[in-house]
Coordinates of C-alpha atoms in Angstrom, one line a residue:
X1 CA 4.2 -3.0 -1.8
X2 CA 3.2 -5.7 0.7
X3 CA -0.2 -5.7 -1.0
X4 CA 1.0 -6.1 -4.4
X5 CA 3.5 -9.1 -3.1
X6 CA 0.5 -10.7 -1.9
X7 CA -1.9 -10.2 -5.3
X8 CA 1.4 -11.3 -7.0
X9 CA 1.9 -14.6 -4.6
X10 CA -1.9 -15.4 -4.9
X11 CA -2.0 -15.2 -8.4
X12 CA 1.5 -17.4 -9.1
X13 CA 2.6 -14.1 -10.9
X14 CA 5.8 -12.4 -11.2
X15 CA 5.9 -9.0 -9.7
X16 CA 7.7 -6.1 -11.3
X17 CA 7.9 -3.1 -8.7
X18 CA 8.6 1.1 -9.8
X19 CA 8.2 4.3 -8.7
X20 CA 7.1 7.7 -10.2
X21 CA 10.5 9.5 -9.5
X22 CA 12.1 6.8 -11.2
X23 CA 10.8 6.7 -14.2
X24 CA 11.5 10.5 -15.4
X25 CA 10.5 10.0 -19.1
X26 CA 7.7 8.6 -21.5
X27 CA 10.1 6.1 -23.0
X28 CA 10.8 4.9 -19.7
X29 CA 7.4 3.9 -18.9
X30 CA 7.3 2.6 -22.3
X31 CA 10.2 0.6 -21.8
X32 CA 9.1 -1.3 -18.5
X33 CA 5.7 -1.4 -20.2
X34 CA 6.9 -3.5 -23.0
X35 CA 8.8 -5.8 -20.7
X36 CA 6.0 -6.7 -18.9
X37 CA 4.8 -10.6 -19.3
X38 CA 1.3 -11.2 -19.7
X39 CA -0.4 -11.4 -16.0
X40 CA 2.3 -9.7 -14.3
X41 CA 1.5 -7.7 -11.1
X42 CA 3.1 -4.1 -11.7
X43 CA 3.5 -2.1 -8.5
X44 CA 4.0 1.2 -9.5
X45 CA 4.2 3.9 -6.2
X46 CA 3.9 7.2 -6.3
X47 CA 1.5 7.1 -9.1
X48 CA 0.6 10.3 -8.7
X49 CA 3.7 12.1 -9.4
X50 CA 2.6 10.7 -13.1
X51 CA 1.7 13.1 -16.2
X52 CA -2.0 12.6 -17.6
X53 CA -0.1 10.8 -20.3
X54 CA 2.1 8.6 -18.7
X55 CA -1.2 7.2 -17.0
X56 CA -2.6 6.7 -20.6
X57 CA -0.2 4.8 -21.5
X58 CA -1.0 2.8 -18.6
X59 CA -4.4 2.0 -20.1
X60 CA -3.8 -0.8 -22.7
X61 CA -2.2 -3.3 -20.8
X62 CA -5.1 -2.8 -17.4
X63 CA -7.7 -2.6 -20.1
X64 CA -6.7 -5.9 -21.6
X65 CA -5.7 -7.6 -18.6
X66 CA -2.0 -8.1 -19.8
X67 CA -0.9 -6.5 -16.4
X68 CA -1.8 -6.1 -12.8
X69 CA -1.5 -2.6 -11.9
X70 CA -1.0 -1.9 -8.3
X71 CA -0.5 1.8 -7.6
X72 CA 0.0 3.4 -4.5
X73 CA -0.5 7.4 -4.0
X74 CA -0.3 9.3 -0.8
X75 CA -2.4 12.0 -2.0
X76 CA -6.1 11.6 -2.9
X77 CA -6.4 9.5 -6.1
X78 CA -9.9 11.2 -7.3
X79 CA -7.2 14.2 -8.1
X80 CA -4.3 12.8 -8.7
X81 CA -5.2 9.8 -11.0
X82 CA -7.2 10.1 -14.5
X83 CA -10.6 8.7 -14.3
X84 CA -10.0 6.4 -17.3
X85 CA -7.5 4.7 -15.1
X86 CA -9.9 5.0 -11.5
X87 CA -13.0 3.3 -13.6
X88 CA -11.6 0.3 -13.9
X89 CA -9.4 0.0 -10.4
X90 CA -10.6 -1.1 -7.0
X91 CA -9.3 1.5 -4.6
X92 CA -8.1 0.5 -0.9
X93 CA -7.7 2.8 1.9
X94 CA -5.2 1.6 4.3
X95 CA -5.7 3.0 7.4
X96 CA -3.4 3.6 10.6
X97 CA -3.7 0.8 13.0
X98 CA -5.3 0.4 16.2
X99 CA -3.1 1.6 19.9
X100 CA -4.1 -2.5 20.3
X101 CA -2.9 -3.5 16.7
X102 CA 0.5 -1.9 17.2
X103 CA 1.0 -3.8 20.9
X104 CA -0.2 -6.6 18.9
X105 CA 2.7 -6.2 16.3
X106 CA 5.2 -5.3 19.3
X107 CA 4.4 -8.5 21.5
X108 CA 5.0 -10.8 18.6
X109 CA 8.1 -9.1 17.2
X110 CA 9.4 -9.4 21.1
X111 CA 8.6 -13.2 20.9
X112 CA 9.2 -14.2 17.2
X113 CA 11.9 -16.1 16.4
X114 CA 12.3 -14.0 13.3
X115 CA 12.1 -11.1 15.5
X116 CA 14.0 -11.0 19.2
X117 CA 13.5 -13.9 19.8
X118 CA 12.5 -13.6 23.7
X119 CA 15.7 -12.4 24.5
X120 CA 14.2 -9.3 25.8
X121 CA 11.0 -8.0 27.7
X122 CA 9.3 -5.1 26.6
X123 CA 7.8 -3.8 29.9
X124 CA 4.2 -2.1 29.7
X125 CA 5.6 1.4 30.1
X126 CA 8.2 1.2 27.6
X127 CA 4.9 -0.8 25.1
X128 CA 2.7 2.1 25.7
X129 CA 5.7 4.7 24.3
X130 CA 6.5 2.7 21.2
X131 CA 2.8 2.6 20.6
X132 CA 2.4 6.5 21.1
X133 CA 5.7 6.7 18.9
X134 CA 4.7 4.6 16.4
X135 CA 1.2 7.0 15.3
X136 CA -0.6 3.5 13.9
X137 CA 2.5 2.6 12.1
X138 CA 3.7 -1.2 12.7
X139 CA 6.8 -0.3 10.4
X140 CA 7.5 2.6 12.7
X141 CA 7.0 0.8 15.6
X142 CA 9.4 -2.3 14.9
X143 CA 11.8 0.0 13.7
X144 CA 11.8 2.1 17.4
X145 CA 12.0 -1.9 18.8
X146 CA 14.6 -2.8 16.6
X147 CA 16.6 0.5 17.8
X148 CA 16.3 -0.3 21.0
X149 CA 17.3 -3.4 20.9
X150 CA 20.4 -2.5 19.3
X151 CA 21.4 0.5 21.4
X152 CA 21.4 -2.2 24.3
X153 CA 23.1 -4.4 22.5
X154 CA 25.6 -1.7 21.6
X155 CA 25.6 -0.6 25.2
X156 CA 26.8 -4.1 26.9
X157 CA 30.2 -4.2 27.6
X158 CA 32.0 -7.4 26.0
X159 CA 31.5 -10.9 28.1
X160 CA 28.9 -8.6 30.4
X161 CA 25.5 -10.0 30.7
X162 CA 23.2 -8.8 28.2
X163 CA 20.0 -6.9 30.6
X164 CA 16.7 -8.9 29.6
X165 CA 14.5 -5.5 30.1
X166 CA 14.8 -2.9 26.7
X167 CA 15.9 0.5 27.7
X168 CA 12.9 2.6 26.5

C-alpha cells in the first residue's frame, strides 16, 4: 500500500485501494473498473486470490494506460498471476529488513515527535528484543514499541511520575 501511495503522490494521481476478498464477483471488478479515472493508481492486494478472468479483465485498462495497477500477492506471482498481466508489470520483491534497519526504525520512532517523542528510552537490551521480535518487520516492531509504551502508560498510577525507561 505504501508503495502504491507513493506511485500515486509522484504521479499527482488519485489512488483507489481493494482487495481480492472483497471483491467476490465479476461485476464487482467491473464495477470499480469502470469507476476508475484515467491515470488512476489502483492498488489491488491479494491479487492472487483472483480468477484467470477477473485478471483479464484487468488487461484493458494496464494495456492502455487508463490505470495504474499496483498489485500485491504474498505468494509467488509467476503462479499466481496470468502471464498476460506479468508481461507488461515490473515486479518488486520487498524484502525483510536488516537487524540494523529495524534499530534504525526503533531509534527514530523513540525520538520522533510523531512517534514518542523522547519521552522514553529504549535501553539496548530491550532494542535488541524488539529487533528479534520484530523478524525484519518495521510494522511489527513499532507496533511491539507502541505496546509497550502504552502498558507503561497504563501501568502509572494517576499524578505518579511516568518511568523514562520502557518496560521490555
Amino acid at each position: 500500500t505504501t508503495l502504491a501511495m507513493i506511485i500515486a503522490a509522484e504521479l499527482s494521481a488519485p489512488l483507489r485501494i481493494s482487495s481480492g476478498p472483497a471483491i467476490q464477483h465479476a461485476g464487482d471488478l467491473a464495477a470499480i473498473l469502470s469507476g476508475l479515472t484515467e491515470g488512476e493508481v489502483f492498488f489491488l492486494d491479494e491479487i492472487h486470490r483472483f480468477t484467470k478472468a477477473q485478471q483479464d479483465a484487468l488487461l484493458p485498462g494496464v494495456e492502455n494506460r487508463q490505470v495504474v495497477l499496483v498489485a500485491a500477492t504474498t505468494e509467488n506471482p509467476s503462479f499466481s498471476v496470468i502471464a498476460p498481466l506479468l508481461s507488461r508489470s515490473m515486479l518488486v520483491t520487498l524484502v525483510p529488513l536488516t537487524d540494523g534497519d529495524i534499530a534504525d526504525v526503533l531509534a527514530s520512532a523513540v525520538a520522533d515527535e510523531r512517534g514518542l517523542a523522547g519521552a522514553y528510552r529504549l535501553d539496548d537490551d530491550a532494542s535488541e528484543h524488539l529487533v528479534r521480535l520484530a523478524g525484519g518487520d518495521a510494522r511489527r516492531a513499532l507496533t511491539f514499541l507502541e505496546a509497550a509504551a502504552g502498558v507503561t502508560e497504563d501501568a502509572v498510577a494517576p499524578g505518579a511520575p511516568r518511568p523514562d525507561v520502557l518496560p521490555i
